[in-house]
GROMACS .gro file of C-alpha atoms in nm:
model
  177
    1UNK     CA    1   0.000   0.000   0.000
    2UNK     CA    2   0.114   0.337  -0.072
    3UNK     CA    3   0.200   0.604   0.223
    4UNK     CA    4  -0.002   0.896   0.124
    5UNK     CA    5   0.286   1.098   0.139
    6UNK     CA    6   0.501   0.945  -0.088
    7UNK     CA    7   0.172   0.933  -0.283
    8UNK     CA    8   0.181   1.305  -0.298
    9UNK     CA    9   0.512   1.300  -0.388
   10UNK     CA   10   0.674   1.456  -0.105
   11UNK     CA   11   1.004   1.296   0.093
   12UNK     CA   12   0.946   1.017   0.378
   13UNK     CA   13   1.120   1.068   0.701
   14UNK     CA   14   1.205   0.744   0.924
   15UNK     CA   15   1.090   0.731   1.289
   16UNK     CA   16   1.490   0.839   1.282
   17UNK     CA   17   1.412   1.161   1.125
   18UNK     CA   18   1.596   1.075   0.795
   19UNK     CA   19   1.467   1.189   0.511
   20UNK     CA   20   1.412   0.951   0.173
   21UNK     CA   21   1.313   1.047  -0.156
   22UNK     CA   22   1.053   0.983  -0.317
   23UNK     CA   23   0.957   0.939  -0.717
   24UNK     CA   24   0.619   1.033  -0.866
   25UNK     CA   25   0.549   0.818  -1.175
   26UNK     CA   26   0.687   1.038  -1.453
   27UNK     CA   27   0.831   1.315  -1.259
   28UNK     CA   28   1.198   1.360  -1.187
   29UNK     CA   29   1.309   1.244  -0.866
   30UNK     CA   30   1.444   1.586  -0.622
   31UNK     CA   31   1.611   1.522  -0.374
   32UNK     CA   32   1.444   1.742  -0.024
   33UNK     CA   33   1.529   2.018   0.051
   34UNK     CA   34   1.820   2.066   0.320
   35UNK     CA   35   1.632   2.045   0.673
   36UNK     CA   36   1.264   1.983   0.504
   37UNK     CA   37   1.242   1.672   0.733
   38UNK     CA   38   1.367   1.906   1.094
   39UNK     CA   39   1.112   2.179   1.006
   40UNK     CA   40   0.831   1.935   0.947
   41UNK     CA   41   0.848   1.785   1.274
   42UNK     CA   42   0.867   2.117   1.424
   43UNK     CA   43   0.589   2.260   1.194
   44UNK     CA   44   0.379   1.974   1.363
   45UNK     CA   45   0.479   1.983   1.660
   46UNK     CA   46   0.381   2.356   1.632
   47UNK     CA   47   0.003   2.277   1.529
   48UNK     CA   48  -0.031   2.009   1.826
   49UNK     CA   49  -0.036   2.237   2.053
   50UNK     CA   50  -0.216   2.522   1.872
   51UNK     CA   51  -0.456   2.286   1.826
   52UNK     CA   52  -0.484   2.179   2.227
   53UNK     CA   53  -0.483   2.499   2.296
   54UNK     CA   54  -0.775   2.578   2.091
   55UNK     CA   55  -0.970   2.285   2.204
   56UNK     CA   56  -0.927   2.446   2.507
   57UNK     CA   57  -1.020   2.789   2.371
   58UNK     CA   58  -1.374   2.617   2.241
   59UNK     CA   59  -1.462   2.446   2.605
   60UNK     CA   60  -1.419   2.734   2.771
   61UNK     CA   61  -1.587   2.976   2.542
   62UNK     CA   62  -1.860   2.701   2.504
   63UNK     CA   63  -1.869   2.731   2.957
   64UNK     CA   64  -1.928   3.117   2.880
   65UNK     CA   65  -2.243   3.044   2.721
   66UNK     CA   66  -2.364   2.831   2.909
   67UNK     CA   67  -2.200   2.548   3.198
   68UNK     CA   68  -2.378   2.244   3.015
   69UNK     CA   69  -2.237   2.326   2.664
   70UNK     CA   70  -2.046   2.104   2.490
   71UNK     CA   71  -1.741   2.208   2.275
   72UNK     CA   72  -1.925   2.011   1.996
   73UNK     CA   73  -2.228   2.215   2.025
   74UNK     CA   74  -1.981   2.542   2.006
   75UNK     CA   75  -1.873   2.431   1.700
   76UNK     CA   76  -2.232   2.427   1.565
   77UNK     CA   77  -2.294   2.732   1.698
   78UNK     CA   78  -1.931   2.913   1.492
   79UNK     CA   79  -2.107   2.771   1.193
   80UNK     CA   80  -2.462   2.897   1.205
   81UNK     CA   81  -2.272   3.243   1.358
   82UNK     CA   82  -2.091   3.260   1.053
   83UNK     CA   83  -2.330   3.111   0.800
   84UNK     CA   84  -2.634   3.162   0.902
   85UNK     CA   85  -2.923   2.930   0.886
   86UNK     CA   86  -2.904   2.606   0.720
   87UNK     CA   87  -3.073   2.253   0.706
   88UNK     CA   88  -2.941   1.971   0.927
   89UNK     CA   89  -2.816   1.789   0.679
   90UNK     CA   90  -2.602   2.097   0.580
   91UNK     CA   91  -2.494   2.134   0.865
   92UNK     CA   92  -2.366   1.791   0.964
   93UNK     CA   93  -2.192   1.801   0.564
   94UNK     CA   94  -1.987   2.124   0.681
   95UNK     CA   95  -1.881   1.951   0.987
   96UNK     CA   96  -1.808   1.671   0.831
   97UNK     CA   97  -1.991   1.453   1.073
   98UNK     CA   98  -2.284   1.193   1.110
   99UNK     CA   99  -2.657   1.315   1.062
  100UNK     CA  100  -2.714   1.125   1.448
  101UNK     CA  101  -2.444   1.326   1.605
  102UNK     CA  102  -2.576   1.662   1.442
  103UNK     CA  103  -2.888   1.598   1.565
  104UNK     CA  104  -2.784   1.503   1.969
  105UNK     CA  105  -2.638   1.823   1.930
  106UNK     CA  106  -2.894   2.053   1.833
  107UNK     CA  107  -3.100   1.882   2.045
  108UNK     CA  108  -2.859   2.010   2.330
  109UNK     CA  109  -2.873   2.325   2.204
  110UNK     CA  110  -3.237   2.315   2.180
  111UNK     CA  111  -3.291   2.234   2.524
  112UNK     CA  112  -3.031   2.552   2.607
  113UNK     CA  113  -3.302   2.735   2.451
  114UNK     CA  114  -2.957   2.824   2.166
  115UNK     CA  115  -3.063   2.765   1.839
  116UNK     CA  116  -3.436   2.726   1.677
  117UNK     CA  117  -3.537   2.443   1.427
  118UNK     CA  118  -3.845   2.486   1.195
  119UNK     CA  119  -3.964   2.315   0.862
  120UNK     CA  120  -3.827   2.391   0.555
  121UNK     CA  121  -4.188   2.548   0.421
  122UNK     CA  122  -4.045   2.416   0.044
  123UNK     CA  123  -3.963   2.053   0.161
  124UNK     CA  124  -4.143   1.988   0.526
  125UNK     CA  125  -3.938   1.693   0.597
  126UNK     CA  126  -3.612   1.904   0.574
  127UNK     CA  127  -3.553   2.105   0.932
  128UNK     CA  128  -3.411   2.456   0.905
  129UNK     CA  129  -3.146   2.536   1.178
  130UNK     CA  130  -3.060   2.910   1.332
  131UNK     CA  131  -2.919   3.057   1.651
  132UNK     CA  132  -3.160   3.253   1.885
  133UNK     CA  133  -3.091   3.593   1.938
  134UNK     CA  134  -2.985   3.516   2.301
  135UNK     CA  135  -2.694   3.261   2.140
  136UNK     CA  136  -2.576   3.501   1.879
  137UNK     CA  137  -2.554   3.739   2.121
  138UNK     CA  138  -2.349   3.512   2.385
  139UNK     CA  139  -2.183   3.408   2.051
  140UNK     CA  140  -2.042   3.738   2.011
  141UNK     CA  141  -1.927   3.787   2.325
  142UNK     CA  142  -1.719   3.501   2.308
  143UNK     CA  143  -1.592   3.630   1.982
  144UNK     CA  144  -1.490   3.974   2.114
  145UNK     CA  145  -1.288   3.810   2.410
  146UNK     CA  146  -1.143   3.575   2.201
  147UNK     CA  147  -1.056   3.840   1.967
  148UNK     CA  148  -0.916   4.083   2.236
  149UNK     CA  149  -0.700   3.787   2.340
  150UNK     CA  150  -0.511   3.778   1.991
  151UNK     CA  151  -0.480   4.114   1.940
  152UNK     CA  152  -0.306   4.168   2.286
  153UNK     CA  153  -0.089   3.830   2.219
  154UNK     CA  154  -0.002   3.987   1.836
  155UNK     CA  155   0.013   4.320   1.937
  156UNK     CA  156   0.352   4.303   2.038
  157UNK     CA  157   0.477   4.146   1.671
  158UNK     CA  158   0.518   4.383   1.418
  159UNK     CA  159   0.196   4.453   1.163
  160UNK     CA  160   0.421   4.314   0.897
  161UNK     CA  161   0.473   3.987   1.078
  162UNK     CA  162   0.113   3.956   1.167
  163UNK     CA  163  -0.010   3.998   0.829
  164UNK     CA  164   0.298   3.725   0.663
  165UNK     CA  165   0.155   3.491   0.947
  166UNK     CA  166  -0.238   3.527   0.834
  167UNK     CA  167  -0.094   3.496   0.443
  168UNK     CA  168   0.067   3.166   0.562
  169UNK     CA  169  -0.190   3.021   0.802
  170UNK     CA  170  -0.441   3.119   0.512
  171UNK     CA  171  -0.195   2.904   0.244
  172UNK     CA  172  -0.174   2.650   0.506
  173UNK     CA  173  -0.522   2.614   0.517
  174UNK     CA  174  -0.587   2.591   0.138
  175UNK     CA  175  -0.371   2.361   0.079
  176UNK     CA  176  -0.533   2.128   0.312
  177UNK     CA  177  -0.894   2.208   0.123
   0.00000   0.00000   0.00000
């Protein structure tokens, strides 16, 4: 079976951090670039913990709403905050998760008195999600802290370095699209 790396055409590294490389069917084998393999590991070790630290971020913002939230639910909540109303089954596609899952956690958020569900009036079967204006309002909040937070963390780089590192986290992320 293929790695999907190698699949991709991009170098291997061992468990030893040694880098091998690796041939595309008719493309020219390169050999990696000097200290690819040393600045990958660090690159992921990098977005380990950003990424603990914002599933930290999400349960505690999801607390500020409301002690019973889940960080799940938060998620939901980001969406429909920044989308705007959509069917369930929308909704579970842009998380990428199961239609049973989606719908435990509107019903949580339902029962938090968060979000609203009503039928579709062109297909009644379908179920129409949006926030209440109590949640988008407790949404917000969450977003200005949050907000405030980075800017007093980034306010200390220069606007030029702030700006290169939203060009390359916005790369980073389209590349993974």
């Amino acid at each position: 079976m293929t790695n999907p790396v190698q699949a991709a055409g991009l170098p291997a590294v061992s468990a030893s951090g040694s880098v091998h490389s690796t041939v595309v069917e008719g493309a020219p084998a390169l050999p990696p670039a000097e200290g690819l393999a040393e600045a990958v590991r660090d690159t992921q070790q990098q977005i380990g913990t950003l990424l603990v630290r914002a599933r930290k971020s999400l349960a505690t913002r999801a607390a500020t709403i409301h002690p019973d939230l889940k960080p799940m639910s938060f998620s939901v909540m980001m969406l429909l905050a920044r989308c705007g109303s959509m069917h369930q089954l929308e909704l579970a596609q842009k998380l990428d998760t199961d239609k049973a899952v989606v719908s435990r956690l509107l019903k949580q958020l339902e029962s938090l008195e968060l979000i609203t569900r009503t039928a579709d009036p062109e297909d009644g079967r379908a179920m129409i999600v949006a926030l209440t204006p109590l949640a988008h309002a407790r949404y917000e909040s969450t977003q200005d802290t949050s907000r405030q937070a980075l800017f007093d963390k980034l306010s200390q780089w220069d606007v030029a370095d702030v700006r290169q590192f939203a060009k390359i986290l916005a790369r980073f992320n389209e590349d993974f699209n």
